[in-house]
Each structure stands twice: as C-alpha cells, then as structure tokens.
GROMACS .gro file of C-alpha atoms in nm:
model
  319
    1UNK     CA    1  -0.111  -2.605   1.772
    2UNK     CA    2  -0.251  -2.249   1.681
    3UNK     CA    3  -0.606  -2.342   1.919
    4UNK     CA    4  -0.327  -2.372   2.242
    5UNK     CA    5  -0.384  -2.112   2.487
    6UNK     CA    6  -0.226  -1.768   2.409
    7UNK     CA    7  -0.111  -1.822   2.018
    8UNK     CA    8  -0.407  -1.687   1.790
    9UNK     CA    9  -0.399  -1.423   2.030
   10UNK     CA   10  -0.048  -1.340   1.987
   11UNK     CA   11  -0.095  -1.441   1.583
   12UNK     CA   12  -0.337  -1.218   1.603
   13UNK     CA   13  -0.179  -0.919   1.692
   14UNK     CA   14   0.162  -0.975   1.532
   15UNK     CA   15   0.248  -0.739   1.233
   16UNK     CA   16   0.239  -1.036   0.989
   17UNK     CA   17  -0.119  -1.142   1.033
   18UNK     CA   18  -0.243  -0.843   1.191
   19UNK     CA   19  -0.622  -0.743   1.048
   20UNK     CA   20  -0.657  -1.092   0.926
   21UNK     CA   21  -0.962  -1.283   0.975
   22UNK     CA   22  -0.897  -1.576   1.280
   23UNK     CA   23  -1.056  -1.849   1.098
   24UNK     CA   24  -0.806  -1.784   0.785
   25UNK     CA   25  -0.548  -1.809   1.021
   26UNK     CA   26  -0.616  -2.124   1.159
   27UNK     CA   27  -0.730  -2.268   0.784
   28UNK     CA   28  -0.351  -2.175   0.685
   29UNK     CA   29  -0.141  -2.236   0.960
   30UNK     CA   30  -0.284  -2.555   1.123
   31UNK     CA   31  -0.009  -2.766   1.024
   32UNK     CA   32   0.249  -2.503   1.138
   33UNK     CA   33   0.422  -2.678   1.463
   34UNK     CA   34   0.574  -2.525   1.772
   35UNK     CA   35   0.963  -2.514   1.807
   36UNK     CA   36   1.085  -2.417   2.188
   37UNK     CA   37   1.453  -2.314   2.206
   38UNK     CA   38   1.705  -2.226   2.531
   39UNK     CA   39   1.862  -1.892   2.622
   40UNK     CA   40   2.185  -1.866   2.366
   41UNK     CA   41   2.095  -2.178   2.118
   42UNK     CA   42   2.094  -2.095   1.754
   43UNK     CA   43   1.825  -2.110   1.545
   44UNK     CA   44   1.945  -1.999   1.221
   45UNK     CA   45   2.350  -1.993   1.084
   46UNK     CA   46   2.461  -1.762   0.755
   47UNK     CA   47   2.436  -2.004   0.438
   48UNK     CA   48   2.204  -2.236   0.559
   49UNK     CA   49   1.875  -2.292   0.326
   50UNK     CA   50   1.564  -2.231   0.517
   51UNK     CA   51   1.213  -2.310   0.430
   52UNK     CA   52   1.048  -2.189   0.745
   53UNK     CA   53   0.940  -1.834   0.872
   54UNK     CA   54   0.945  -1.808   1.278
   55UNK     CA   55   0.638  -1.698   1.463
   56UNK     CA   56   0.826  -1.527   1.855
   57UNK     CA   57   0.517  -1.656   2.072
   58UNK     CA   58   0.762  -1.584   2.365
   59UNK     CA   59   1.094  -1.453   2.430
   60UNK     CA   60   1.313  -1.262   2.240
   61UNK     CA   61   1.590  -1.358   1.955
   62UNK     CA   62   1.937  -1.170   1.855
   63UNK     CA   63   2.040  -1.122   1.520
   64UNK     CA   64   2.375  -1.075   1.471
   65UNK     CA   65   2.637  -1.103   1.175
   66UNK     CA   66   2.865  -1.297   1.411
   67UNK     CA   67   2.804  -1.537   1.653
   68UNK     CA   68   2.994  -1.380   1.873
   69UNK     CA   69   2.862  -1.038   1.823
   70UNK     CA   70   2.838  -0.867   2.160
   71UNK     CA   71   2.570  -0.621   2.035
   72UNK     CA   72   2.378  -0.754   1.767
   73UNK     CA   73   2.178  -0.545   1.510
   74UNK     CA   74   1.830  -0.649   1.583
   75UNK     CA   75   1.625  -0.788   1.838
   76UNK     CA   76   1.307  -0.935   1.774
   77UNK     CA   77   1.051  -0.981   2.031
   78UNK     CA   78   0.693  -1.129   2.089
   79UNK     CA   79   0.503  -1.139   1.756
   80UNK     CA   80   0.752  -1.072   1.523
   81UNK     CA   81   0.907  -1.282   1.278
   82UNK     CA   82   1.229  -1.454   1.133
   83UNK     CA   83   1.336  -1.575   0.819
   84UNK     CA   84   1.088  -1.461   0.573
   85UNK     CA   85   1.407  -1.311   0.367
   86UNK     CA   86   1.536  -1.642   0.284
   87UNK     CA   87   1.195  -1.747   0.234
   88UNK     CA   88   1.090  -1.525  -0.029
   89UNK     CA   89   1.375  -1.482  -0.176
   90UNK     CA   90   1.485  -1.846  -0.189
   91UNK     CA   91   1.865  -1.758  -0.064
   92UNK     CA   92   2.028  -1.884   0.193
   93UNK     CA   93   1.998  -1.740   0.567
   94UNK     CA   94   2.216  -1.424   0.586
   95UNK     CA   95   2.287  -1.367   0.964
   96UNK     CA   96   2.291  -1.553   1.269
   97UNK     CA   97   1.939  -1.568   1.511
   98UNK     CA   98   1.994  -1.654   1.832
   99UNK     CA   99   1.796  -1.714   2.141
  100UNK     CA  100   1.853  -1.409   2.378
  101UNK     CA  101   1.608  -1.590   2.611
  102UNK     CA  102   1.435  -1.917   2.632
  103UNK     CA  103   1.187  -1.901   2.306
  104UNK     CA  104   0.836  -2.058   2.179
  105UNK     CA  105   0.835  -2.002   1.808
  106UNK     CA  106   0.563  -2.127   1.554
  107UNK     CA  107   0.753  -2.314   1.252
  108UNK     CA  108   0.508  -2.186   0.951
  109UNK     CA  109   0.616  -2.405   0.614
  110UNK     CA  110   0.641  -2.153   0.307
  111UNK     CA  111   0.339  -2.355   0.097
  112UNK     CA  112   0.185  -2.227   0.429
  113UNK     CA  113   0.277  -1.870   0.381
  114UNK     CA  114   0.246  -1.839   0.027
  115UNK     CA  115  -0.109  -1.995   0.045
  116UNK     CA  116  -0.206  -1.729   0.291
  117UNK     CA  117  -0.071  -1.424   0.075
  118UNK     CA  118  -0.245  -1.571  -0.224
  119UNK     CA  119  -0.550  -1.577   0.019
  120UNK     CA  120  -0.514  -1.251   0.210
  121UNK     CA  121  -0.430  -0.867   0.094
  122UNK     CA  122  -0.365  -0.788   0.413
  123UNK     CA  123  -0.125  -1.050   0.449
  124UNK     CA  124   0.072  -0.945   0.124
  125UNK     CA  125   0.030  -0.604   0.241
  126UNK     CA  126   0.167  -0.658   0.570
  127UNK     CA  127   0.447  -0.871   0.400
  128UNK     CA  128   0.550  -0.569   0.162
  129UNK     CA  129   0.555  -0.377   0.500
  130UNK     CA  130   0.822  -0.596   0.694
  131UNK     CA  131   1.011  -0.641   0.432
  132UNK     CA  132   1.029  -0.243   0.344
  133UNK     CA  133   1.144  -0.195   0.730
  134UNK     CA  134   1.401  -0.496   0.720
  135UNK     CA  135   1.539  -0.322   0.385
  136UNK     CA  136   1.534   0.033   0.529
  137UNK     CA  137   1.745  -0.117   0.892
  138UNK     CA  138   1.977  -0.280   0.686
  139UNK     CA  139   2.088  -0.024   0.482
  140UNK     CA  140   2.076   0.214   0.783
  141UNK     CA  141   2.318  -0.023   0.943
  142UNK     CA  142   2.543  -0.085   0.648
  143UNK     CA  143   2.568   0.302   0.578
  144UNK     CA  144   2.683   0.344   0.944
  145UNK     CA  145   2.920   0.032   0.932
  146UNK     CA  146   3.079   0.167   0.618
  147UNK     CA  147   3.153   0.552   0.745
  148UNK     CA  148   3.238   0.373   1.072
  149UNK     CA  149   3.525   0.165   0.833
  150UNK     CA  150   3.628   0.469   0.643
  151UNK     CA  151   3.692   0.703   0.936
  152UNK     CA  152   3.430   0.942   0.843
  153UNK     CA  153   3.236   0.924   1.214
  154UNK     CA  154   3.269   1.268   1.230
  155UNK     CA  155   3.100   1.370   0.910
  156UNK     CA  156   2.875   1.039   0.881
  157UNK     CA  157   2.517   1.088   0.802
  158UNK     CA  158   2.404   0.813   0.998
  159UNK     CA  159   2.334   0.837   1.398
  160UNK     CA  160   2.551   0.626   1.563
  161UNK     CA  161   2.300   0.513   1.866
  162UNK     CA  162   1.963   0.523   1.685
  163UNK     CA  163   2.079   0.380   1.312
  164UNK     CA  164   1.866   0.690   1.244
  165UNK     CA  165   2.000   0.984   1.001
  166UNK     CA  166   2.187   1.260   1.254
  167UNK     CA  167   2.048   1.619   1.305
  168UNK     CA  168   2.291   1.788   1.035
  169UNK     CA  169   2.144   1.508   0.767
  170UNK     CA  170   1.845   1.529   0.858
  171UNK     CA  171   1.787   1.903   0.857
  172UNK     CA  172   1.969   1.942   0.510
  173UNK     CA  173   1.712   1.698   0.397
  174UNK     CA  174   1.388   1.844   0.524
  175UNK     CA  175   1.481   2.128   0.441
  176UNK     CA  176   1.508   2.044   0.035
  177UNK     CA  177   1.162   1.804   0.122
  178UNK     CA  178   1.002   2.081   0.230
  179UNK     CA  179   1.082   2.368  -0.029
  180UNK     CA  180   1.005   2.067  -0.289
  181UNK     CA  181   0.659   2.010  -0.118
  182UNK     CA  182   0.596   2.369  -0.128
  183UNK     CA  183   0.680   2.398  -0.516
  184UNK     CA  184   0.475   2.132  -0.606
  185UNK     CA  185   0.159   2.267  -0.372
  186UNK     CA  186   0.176   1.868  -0.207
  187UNK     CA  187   0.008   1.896   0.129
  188UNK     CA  188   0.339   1.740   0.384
  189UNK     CA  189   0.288   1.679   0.756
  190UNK     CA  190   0.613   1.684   1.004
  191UNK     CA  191   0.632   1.461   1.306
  192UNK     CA  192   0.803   1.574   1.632
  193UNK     CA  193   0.827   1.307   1.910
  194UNK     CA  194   0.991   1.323   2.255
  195UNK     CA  195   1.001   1.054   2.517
  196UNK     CA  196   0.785   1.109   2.833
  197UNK     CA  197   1.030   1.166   3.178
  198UNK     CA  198   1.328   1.031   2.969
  199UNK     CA  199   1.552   1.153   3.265
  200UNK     CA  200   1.356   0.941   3.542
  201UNK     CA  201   1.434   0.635   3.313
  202UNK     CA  202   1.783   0.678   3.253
  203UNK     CA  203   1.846   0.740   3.702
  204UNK     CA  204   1.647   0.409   3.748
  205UNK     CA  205   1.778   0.200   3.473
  206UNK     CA  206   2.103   0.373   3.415
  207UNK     CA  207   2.244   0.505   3.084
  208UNK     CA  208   2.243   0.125   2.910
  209UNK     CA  209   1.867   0.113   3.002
  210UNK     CA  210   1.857   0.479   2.848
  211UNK     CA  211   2.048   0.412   2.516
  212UNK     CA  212   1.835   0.103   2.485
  213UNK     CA  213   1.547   0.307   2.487
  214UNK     CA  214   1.656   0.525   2.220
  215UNK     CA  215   1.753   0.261   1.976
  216UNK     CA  216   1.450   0.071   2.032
  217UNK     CA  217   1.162   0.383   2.002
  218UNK     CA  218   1.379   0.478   1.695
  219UNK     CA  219   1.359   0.087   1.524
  220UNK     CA  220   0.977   0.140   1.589
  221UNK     CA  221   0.947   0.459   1.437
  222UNK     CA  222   1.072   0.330   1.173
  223UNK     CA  223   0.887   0.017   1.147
  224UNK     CA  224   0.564   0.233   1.142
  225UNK     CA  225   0.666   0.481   0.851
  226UNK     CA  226   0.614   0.408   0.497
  227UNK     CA  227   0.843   0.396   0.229
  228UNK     CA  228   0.854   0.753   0.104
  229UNK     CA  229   0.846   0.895   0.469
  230UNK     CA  230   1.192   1.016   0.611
  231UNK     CA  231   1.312   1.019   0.990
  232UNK     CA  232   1.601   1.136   1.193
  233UNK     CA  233   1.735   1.217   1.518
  234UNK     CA  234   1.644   1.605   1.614
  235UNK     CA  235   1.864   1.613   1.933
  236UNK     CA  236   1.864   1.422   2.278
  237UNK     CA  237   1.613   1.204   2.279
  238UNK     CA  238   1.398   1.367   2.044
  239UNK     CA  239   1.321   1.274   1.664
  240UNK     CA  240   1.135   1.412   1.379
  241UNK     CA  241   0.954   1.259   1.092
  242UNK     CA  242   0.821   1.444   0.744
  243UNK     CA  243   0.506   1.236   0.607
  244UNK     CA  244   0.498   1.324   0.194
  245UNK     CA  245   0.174   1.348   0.076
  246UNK     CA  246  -0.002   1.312   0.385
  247UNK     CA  247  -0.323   1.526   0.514
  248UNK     CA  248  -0.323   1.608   0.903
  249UNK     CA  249  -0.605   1.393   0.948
  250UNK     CA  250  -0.412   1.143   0.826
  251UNK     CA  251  -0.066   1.217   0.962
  252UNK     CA  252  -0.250   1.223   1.309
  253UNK     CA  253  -0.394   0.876   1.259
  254UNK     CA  254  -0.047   0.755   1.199
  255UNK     CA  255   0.098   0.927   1.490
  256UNK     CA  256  -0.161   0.755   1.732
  257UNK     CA  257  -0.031   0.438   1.565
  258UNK     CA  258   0.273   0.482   1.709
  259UNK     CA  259   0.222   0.623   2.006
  260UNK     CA  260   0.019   0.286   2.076
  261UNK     CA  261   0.324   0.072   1.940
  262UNK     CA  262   0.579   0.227   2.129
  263UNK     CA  263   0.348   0.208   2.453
  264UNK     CA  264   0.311  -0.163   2.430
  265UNK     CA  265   0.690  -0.253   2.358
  266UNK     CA  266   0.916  -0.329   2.628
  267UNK     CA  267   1.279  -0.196   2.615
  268UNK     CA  268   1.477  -0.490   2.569
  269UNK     CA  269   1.877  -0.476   2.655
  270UNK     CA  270   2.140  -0.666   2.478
  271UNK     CA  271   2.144  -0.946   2.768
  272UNK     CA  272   1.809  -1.015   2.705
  273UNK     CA  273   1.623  -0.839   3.012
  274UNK     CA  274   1.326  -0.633   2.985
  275UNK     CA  275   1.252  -0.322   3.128
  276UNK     CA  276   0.921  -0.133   3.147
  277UNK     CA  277   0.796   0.028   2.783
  278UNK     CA  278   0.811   0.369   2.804
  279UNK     CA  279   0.581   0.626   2.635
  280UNK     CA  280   0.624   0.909   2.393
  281UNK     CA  281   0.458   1.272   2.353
  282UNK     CA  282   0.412   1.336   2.000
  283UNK     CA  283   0.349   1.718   1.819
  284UNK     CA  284   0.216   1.750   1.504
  285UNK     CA  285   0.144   2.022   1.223
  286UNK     CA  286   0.116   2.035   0.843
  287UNK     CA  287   0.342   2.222   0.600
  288UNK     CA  288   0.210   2.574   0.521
  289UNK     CA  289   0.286   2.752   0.150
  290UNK     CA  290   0.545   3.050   0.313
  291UNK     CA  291   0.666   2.831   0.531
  292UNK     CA  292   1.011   2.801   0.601
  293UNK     CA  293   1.228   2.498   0.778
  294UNK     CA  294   1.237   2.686   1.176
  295UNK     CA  295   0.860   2.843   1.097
  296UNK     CA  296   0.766   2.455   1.076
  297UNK     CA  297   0.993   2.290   1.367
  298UNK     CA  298   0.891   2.585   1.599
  299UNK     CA  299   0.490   2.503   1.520
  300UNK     CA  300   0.590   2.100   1.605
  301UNK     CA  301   0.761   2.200   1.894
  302UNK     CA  302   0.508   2.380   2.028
  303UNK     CA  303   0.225   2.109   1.966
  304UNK     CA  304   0.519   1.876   2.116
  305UNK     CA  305   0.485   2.080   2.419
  306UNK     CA  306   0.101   2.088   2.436
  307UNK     CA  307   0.079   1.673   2.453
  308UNK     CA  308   0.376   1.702   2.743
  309UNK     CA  309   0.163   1.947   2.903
  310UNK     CA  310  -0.147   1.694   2.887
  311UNK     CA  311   0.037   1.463   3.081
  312UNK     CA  312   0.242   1.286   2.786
  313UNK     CA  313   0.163   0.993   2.581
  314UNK     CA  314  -0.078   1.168   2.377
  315UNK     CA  315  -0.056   1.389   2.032
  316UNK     CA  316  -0.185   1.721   1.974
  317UNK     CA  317  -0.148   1.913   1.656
  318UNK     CA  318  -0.093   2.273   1.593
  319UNK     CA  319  -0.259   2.391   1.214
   0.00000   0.00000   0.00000
C-alpha cells in the first residue's frame, strides 16, 4: 500500500513523518492499509476505543464536538493526521471526524506507530510537536467557549475568529515578556506577519472566503510555534508572535518556515471547498536592552513593510 503512486510522497511530507528516512517508512508502515470514505460519513464517534491513527492522503475531514456542528473546530487536510490522542493516551475518541469531502486515509495500527517512535527521534519529536499544537487549539477553543458561556465576549481574552489571544491580551502580555526578557539579558525575537493583497481575496471570495483565511493562517501559525512561544491577533488581518530565547538567525529560519507552510496550504471553508493558498509578508527584529513595547512593534512594522515592498511573501528583518 505505501509503494502506490502518490503516498510516500505525501508520507513524506506530512508533519508526522516529515525528515524521516523513506525506507523506515516503508519498514514500519507496510502493513498499514488504505481506508477510502464519502463526503459526510463518519469516521470516528466520541467514546469509541480506537487503535488506529489516520494518514489524510486526500481530502479533508471535520472535527466537531457534535455531529451536527455547523462549524466545526478543526479541519484537517492532506498529510495530517487523526486519532493519535486516543492512541497514545489509550482513551476513548473525544470528538466526532467526519468526511468534509470524499477521503483516502492510511489506517496505521499503533504496534505500527509505537515501533516507529522507538525507531525514529524525529518521529517522537514530531509526535511531541502535534500533540503540543492539538493541546494549545484545544485550550484556545475551550477558553473562548467558556467566556462565550459566561457572557464575558466583551472582555474575553481569546479572539473570537482566529482562536488566537485578542490585541488587548496580547499586548498586556508582550509587554510583561518583554520587560522580563530584558531583566534577565535573554536575547527575544518578535514576529509581525500580514497577509499579501488580503483585500483582493476577500472581493473575489467574499468575506466567508476572507474569515476562512484568517482562521486558517492563524491555526498554522500556531502549528509552527513552539511551546514557550506566544501569538496573538495585532489588528485586521495582522498577527504578532514573541520567540523566547531565540537569536535572529534563528527566529528568521523559523519565519521562512512558515512563510513556506502557509504558501502551500489551501484555504479550506466549512463546506469543504478549497480556495487558492494565499501568502504572507513577514517582518522581523530582535529585542534590544532600552527597548520599550511601541520601540519594538514600530521596528517589526517597518521590516513588515520592507517584505510588502519586495513584492510580499518574503521576510526581511530590521536589527
């Protein structure tokens, strides 16, 4: 099954077994079979036990609390994968996944798995990684679900659109990050990222196409930042990141990371259709000693500006 056309490649570049050697992946998943599914069947139901973790080859899945959700929480696309929570954790399946589109999904047994993270670092490492995002997106959307209950919209800390932290939040909290940084003389890195003729996108594909946009740049910004890195919501459609810890050199070599992720991800609506990926222009600059909170957004901005004057989809850095 993995040697039919198309699947190491797409193994190959998914975020589970990216980096790892082809001819461990085929040693580890060559009993792994292929499981095809229609547009709206259900693959997995809250409380059921599960011993596989789902390979997308194709298509794109839902995963909603309800299954009749009309909006679900996640969508997971091409190379990414379902059911490694129940999997690792040995509980039962928490949330519905459903087939937003006719699917081809590689069934992967977890002896399979577990073989292949006893094998691999990279595997384990990549693991740790998913599972950090899936953690991070859940609270995100459990913190917005819960001011949402109590009637606290107004003052909620959460970004309703993006799952992201609002601007308030997340100025409050750079701003402590940074003074922090500064006391302890820890070299910090901030992030500013726009999207590329955002306006042009939201008159051809309307304002769904545009909200989709922002929710799904903002799931992969989050899916490339690391534990101890923080994110929010700046204002319109741009965000900000601070990077603890992290040298410009490094910081930039993250950026182009996900400048390259969000460039090869389609915007996916709720219904299932795809529309064109769209790129970002990203600004970068690292934390100076006197700096203050608008000293360091101003030199972002302005390094922002240089990659949108370069055309876009590109990041420049300002020292």
């Amino acid at each position: 099954m993995i040697h039919s056309p198309g699947v190491l490649e797409v193994l190959e570049s998914a975020p589970l077994f990216r980096g790892i050697p082809s001819d461990l992946l085929i040693e580890n998943l060559s009993k792994s079979r292929l499981r095809t599914l229609d547009a709206g069947e259900v693959l997995l139901v809250p409380g059921q036990n599960n011993d596989l973790i789902y390979i997308i080859l194709s298509g794109r899945l839902n995963i909603q609390s309800k299954i009749s959700s009309i909006e679900p929480f996640a969508i997971l696309g091409e190379g990414e994968c379902v059911g490694e929570m129940s999997v690792l954790g040995g509980a039962p399946v928490s949330a519905y996944a459903i087939a937003a589109t006719d699917c081809r999904l590689l069934a992967v047994g977890h002896t399979a798995l577990w073989e292949l993270i006893n094998n691999s670092h990279k595997a384990a490492y990549n693991m740790l990684n998913i599972l950090t995002e899936r953690i991070r997106h859940t609270n995100q959307v459990m913190a917005e679900s819960l001011e949402h209950e109590q009637g606290f919209s107004g003052d909620s800390k959460v970004d309703a659109l993006t799952g992201l932290y609002n601007q308030r939040w997340t100025h409050e909290r750079f701003e402590r990050l940074l003074l922090r940084g500064i006391k302890e003389k820890k070299t910090n890195c901030i992030l500013m990222l726009e999207f590329d003729r955002f306006k042009e996108f939201c008159e051809k594909y309307g304002q769904l196409g545009g909200d989709q946009a922002l929710r799904d740049i903002a799931h992969t910004l989050l899916s490339c930042l690391r534990p101890d890195d923080h994110a929010g919501r700046h204002y319109g459609e741009r965000f900000v990141a601070i990077l603890p810890n992290t040298a410009l050199a490094e910081a930039c070599i993250a950026a182009e990371r996900l400048r390259a992720e969000v460039k090869e991800s389609l915007v996916v609506l709720p219904s299932g259709d795809a529309l064109p990926p769209i790129s970002i222009s990203l600004g970068l600059t690292q934390v100076r000693p006197d700096d203050t909170l608008v000293r360091l957004f101003a030199r972002a901005d302005k390094a922002l500006m240089m990659a949108k004057e370069n055309g876009g989809n590109c990041v420049k850095l300002v020292e």
